[in-house]
CSV table of N, CA and C in Angstrom, one decimal:
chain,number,residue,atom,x,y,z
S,1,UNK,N,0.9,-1.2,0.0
S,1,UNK,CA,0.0,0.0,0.0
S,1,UNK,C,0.9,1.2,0.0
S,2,UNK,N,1.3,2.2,-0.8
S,2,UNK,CA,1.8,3.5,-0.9
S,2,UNK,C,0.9,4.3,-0.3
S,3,UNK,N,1.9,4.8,1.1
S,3,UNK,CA,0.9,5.8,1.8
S,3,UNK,C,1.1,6.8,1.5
S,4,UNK,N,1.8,8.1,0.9
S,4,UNK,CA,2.1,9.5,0.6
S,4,UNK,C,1.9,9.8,-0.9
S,5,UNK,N,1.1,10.4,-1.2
S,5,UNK,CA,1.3,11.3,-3.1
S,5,UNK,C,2.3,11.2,-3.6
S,6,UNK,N,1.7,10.5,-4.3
S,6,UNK,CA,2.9,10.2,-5.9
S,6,UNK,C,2.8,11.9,-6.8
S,7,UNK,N,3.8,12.2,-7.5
S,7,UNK,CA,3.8,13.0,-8.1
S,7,UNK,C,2.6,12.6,-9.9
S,8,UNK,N,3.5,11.3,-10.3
S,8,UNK,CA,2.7,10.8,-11.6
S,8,UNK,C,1.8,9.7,-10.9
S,9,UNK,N,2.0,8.2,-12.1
S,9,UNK,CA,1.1,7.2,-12.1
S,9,UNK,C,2.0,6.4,-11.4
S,10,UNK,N,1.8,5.6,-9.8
S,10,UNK,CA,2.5,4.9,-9.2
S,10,UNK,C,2.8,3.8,-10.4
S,11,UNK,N,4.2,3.2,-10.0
S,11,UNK,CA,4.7,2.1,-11.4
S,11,UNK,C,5.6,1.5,-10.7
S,12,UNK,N,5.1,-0.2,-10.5
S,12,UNK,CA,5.8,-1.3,-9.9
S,12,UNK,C,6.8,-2.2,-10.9
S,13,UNK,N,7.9,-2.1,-11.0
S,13,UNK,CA,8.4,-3.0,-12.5
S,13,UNK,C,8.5,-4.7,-11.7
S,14,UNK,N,8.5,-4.7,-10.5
S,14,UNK,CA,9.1,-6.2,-9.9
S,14,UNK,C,8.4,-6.5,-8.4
S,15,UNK,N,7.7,-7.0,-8.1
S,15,UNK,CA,7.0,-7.7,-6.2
S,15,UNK,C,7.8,-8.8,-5.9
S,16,UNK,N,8.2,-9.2,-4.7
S,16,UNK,CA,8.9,-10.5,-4.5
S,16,UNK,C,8.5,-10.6,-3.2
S,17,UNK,N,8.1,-11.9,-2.5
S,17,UNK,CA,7.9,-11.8,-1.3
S,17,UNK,C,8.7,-13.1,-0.9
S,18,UNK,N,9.1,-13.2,0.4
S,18,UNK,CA,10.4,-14.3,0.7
S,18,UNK,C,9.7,-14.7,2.6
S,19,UNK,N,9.9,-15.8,2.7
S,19,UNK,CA,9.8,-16.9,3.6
S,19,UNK,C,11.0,-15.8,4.9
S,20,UNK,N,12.0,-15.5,4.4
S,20,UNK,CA,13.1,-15.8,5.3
S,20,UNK,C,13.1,-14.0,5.5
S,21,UNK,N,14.0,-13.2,6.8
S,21,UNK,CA,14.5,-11.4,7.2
S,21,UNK,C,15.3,-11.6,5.7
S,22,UNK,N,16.3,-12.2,5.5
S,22,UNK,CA,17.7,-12.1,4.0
S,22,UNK,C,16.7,-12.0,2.7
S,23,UNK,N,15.4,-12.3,2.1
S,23,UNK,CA,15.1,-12.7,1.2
S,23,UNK,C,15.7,-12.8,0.2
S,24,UNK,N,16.0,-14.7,0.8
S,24,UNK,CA,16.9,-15.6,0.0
S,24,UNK,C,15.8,-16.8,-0.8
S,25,UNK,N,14.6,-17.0,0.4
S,25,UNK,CA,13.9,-18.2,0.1
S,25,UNK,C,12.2,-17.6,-0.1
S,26,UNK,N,12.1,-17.5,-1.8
S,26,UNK,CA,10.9,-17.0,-1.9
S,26,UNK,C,9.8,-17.8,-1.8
S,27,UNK,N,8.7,-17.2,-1.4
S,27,UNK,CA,7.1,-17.8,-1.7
S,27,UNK,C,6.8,-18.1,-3.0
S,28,UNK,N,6.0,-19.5,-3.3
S,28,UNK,CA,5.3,-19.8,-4.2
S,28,UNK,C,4.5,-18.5,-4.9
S,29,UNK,N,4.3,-18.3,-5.9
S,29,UNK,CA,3.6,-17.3,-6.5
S,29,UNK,C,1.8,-17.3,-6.5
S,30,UNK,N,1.7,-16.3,-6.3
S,30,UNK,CA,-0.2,-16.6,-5.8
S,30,UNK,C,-0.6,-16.1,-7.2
S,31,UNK,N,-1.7,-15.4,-7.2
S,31,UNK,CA,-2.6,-14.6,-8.1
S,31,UNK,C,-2.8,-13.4,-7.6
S,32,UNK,N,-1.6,-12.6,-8.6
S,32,UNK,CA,-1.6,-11.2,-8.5
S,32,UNK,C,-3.2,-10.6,-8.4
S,33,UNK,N,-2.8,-9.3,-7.5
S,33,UNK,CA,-4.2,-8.8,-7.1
S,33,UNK,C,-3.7,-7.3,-7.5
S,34,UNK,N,-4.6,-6.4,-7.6
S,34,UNK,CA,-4.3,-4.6,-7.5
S,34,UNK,C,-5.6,-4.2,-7.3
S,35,UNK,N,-5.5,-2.3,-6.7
S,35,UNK,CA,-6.6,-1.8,-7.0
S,35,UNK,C,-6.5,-1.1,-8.1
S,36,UNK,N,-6.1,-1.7,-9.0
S,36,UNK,CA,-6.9,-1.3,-10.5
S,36,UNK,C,-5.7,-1.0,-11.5
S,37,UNK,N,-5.7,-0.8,-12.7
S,37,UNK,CA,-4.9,-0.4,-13.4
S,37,UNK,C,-5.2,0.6,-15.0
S,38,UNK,N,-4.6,1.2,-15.2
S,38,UNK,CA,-5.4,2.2,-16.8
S,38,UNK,C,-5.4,1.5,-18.3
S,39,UNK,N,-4.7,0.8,-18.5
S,39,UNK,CA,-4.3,0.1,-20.0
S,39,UNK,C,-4.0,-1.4,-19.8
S,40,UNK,N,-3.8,-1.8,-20.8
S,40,UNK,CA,-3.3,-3.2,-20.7
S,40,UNK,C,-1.5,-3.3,-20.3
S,41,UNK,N,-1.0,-2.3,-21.1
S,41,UNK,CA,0.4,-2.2,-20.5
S,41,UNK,C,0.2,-1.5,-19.4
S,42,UNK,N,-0.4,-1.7,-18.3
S,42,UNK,CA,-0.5,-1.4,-16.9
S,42,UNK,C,-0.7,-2.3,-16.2
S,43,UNK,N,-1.5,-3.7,-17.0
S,43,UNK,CA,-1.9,-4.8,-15.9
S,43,UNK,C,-1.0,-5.3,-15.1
S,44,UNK,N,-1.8,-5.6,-13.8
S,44,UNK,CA,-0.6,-6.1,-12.7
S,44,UNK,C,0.1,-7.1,-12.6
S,45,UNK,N,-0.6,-8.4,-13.5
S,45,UNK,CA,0.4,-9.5,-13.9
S,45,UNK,C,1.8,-9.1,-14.1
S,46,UNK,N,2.1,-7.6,-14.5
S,46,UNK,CA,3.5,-7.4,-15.3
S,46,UNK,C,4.4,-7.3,-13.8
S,47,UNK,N,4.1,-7.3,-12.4
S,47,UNK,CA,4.6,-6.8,-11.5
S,47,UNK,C,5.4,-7.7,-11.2
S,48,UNK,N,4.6,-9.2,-12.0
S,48,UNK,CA,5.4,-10.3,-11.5
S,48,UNK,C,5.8,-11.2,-12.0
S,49,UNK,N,6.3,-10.5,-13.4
S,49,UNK,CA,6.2,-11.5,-14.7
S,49,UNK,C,7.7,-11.5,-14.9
S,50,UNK,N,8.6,-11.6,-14.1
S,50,UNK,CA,10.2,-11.4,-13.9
S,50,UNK,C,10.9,-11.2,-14.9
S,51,UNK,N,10.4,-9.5,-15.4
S,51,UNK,CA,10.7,-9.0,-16.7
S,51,UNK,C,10.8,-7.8,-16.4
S,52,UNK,N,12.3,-7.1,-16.4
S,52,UNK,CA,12.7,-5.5,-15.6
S,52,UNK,C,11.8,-4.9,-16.5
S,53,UNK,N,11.3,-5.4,-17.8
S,53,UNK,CA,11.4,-4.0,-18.8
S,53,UNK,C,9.6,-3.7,-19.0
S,54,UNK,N,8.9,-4.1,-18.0
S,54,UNK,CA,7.4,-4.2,-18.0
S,54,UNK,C,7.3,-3.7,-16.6
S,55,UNK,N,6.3,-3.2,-16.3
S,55,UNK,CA,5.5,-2.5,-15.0
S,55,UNK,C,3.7,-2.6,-14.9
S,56,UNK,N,3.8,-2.5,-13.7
S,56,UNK,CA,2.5,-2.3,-13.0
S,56,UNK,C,2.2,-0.9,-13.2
S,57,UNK,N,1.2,-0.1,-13.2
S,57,UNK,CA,0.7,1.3,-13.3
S,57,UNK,C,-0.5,1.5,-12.6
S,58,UNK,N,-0.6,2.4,-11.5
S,58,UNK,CA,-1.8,1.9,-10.9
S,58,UNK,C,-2.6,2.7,-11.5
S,59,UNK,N,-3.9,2.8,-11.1
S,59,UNK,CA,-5.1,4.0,-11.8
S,59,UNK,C,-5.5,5.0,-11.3
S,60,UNK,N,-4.3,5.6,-11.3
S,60,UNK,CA,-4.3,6.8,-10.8
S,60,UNK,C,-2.9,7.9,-11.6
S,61,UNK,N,-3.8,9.5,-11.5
S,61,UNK,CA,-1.9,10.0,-12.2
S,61,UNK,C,-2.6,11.4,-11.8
S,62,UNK,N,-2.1,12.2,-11.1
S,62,UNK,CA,-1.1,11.7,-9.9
S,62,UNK,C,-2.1,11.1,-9.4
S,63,UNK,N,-1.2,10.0,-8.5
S,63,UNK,CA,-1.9,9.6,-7.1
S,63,UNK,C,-1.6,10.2,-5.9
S,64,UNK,N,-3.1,10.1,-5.1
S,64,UNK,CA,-2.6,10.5,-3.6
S,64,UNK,C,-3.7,9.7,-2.4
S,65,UNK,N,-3.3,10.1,-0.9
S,65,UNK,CA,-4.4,9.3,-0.2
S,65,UNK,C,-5.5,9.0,-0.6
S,66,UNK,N,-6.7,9.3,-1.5
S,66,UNK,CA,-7.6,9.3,-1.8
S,66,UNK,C,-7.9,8.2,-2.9
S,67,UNK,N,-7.0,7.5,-3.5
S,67,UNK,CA,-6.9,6.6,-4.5
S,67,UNK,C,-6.6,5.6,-3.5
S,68,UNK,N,-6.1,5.3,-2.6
S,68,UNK,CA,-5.9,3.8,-2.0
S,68,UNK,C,-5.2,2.5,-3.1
S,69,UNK,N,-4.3,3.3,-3.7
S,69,UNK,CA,-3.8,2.2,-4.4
S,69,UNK,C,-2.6,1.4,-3.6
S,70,UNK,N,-3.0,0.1,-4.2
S,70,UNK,CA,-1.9,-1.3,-3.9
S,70,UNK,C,-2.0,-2.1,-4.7
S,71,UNK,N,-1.2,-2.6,-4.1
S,71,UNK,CA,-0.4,-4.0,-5.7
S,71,UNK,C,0.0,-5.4,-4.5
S,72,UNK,N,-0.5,-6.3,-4.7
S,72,UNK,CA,-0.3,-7.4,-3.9
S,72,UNK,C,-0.3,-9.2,-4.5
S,73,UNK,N,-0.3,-9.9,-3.8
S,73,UNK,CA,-0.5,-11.2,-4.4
S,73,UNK,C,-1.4,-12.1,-3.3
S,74,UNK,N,-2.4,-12.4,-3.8
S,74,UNK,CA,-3.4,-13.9,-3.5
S,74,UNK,C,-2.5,-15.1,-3.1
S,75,UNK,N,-2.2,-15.8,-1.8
S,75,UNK,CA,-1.4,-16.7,-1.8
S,75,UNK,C,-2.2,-17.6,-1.5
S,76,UNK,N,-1.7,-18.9,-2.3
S,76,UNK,CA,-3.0,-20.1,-2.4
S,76,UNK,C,-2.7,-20.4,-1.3
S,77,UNK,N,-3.9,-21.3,-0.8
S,77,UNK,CA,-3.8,-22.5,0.4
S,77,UNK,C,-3.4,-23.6,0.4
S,78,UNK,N,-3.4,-24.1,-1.4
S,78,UNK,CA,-2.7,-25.3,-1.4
S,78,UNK,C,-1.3,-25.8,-1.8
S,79,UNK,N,-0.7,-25.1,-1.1
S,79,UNK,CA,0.8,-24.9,-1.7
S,79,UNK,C,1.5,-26.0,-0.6
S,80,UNK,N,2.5,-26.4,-0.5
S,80,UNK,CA,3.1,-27.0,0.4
S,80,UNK,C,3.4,-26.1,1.5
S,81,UNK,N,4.4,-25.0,1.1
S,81,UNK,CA,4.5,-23.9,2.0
S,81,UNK,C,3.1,-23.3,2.9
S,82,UNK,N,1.8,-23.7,2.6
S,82,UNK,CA,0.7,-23.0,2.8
S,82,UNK,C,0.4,-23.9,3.9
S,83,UNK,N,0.3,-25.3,3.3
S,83,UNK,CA,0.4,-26.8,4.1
S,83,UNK,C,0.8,-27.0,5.6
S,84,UNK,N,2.0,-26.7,5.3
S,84,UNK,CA,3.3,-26.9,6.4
S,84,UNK,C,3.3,-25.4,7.0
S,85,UNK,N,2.5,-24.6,6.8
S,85,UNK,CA,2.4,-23.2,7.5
S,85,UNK,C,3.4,-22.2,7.4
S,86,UNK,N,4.3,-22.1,6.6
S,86,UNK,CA,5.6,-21.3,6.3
S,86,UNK,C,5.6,-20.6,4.9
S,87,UNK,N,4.2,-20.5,4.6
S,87,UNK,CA,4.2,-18.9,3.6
S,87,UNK,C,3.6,-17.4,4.5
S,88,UNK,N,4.2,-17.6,5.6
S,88,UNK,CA,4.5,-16.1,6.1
S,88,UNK,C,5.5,-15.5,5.9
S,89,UNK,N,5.1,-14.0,5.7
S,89,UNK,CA,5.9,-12.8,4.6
S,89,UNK,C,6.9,-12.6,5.8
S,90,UNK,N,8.7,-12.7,5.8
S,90,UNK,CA,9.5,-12.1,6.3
S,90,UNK,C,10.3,-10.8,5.2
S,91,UNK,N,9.9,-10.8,4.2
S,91,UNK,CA,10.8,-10.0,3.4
S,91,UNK,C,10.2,-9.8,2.0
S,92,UNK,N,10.3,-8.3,1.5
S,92,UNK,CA,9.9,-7.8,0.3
S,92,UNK,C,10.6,-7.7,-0.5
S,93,UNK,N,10.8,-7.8,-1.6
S,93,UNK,CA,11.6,-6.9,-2.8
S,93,UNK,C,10.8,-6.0,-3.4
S,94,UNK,N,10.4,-4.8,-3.8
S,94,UNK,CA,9.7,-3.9,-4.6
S,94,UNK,C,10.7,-3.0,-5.3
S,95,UNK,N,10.8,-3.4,-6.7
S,95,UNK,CA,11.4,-2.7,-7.7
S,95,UNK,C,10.8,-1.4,-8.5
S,96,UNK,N,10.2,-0.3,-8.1
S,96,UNK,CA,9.8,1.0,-8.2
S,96,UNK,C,10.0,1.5,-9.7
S,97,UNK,N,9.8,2.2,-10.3
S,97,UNK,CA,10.1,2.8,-11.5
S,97,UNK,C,11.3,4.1,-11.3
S,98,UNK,N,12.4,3.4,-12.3
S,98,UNK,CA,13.4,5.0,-12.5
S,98,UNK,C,13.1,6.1,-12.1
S,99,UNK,N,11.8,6.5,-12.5
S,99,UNK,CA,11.1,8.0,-12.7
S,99,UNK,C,10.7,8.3,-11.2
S,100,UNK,N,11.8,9.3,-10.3
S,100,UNK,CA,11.4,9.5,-9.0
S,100,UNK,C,9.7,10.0,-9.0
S,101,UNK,N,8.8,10.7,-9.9
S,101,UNK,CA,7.6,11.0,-10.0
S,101,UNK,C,6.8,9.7,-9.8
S,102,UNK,N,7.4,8.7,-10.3
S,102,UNK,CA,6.6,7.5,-10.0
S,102,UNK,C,6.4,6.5,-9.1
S,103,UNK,N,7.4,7.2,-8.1
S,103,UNK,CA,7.7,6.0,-6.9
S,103,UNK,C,7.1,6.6,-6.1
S,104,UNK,N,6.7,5.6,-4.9
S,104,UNK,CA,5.8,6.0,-4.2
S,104,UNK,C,7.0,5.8,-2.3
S,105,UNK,N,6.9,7.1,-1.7
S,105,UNK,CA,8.1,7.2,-0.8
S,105,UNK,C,7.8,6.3,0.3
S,106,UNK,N,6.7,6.4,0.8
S,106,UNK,CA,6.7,5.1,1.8
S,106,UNK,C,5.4,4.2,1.6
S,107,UNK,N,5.9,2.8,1.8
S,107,UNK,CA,4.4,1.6,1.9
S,107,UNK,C,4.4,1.3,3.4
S,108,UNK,N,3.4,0.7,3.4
S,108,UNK,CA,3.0,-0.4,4.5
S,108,UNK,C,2.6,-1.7,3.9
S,109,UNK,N,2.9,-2.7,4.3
S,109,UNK,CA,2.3,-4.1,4.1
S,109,UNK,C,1.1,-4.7,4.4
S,110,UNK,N,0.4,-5.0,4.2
S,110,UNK,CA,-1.2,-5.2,5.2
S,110,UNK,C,-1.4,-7.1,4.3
S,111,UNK,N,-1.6,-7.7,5.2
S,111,UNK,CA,-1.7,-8.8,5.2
S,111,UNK,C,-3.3,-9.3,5.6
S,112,UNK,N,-3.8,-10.0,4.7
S,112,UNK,CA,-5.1,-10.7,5.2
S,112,UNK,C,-4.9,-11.9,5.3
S,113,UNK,N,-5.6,-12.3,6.7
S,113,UNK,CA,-5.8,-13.5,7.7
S,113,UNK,C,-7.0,-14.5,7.7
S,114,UNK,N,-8.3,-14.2,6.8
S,114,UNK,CA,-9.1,-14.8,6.3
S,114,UNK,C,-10.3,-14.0,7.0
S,115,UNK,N,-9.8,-13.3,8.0
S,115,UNK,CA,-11.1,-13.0,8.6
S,115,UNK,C,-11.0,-11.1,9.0
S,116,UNK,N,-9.6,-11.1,9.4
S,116,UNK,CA,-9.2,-9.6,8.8
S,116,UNK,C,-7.9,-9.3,8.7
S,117,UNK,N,-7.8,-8.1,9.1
S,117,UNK,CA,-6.2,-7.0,8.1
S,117,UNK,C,-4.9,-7.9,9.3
S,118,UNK,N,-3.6,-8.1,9.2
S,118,UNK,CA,-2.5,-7.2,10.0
S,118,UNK,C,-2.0,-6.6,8.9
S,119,UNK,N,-1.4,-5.9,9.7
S,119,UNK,CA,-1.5,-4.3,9.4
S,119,UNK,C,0.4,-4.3,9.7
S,120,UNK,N,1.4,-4.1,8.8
S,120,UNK,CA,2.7,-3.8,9.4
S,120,UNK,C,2.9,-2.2,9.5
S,121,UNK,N,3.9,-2.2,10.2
S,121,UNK,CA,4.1,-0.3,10.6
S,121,UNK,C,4.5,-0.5,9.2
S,122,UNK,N,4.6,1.2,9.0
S,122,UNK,CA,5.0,2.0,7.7
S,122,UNK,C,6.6,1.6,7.1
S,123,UNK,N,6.9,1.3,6.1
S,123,UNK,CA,8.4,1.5,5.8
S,123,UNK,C,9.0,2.3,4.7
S,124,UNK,N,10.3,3.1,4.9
S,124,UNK,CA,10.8,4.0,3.6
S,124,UNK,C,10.9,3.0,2.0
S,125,UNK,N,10.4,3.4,1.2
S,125,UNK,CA,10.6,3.0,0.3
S,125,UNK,C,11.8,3.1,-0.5
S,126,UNK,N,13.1,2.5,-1.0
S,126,UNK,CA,14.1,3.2,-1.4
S,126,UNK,C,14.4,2.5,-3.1
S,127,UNK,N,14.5,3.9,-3.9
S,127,UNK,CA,14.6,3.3,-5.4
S,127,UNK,C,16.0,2.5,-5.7
């Protein structure tokens, strides 16, 4: 979730989420989720389609509090990791766009538990 005003259109080129604090040992891949996107070269599959030269765009330009935009991933239940209880998030990678107008300076992570939010504190986002 990008808490502060983006100058342009928020733009994610890369999401990774990792089992381990070092993320070394990634999570099975779920089904990408967003709140929304403007074109097809915006869809959010691109976020995680391990391809530098494609992005996510959210729907919004500029964005600000009012847009509630996020980019996340659906993590199945039937995964082994899901099984054995060890697809809990210790570690992010978010690959931002070049364009400082399009990064968004700090997220938070918000996690659903089937019945509701956790919520992690805020973190600096760094390009």
């Amino acid at each position: 979730v990008a808490l502060d005003p983006i100058r342009g259109q928020w733009r994610v080129v890369e999401l990774r989420a990792y089992r381990d604090p070092f993320c070394l040992d990634e999570l099975d891949r779920g089904q990408p989720i967003s709140s929304g996107y403007v074109g097809l070269n915006d869809h959010f599959e691109r976020a995680f389609d391990g391809n530098g030269l494609t992005s996510w765009g959210a729907d919004c330009n500029p964005c600000n509090e009012s847009t509630h935009h996020w980019l996340g991933m659906e993590l199945a239940a039937n995964t082994s990791q899901a099984i054995e209880g060890n697809h809990l998030i210790r570690c992010i990678k978010l690959w931002q766009s070049e364009k400082l107008e399009e990064q968004a300076p700090s997220l938070r992570m918000d996690i659903w538990k089937g019945t509701d939010w956790m919520i992690a504190p805020a973190l600096p986002a760094f390009p």
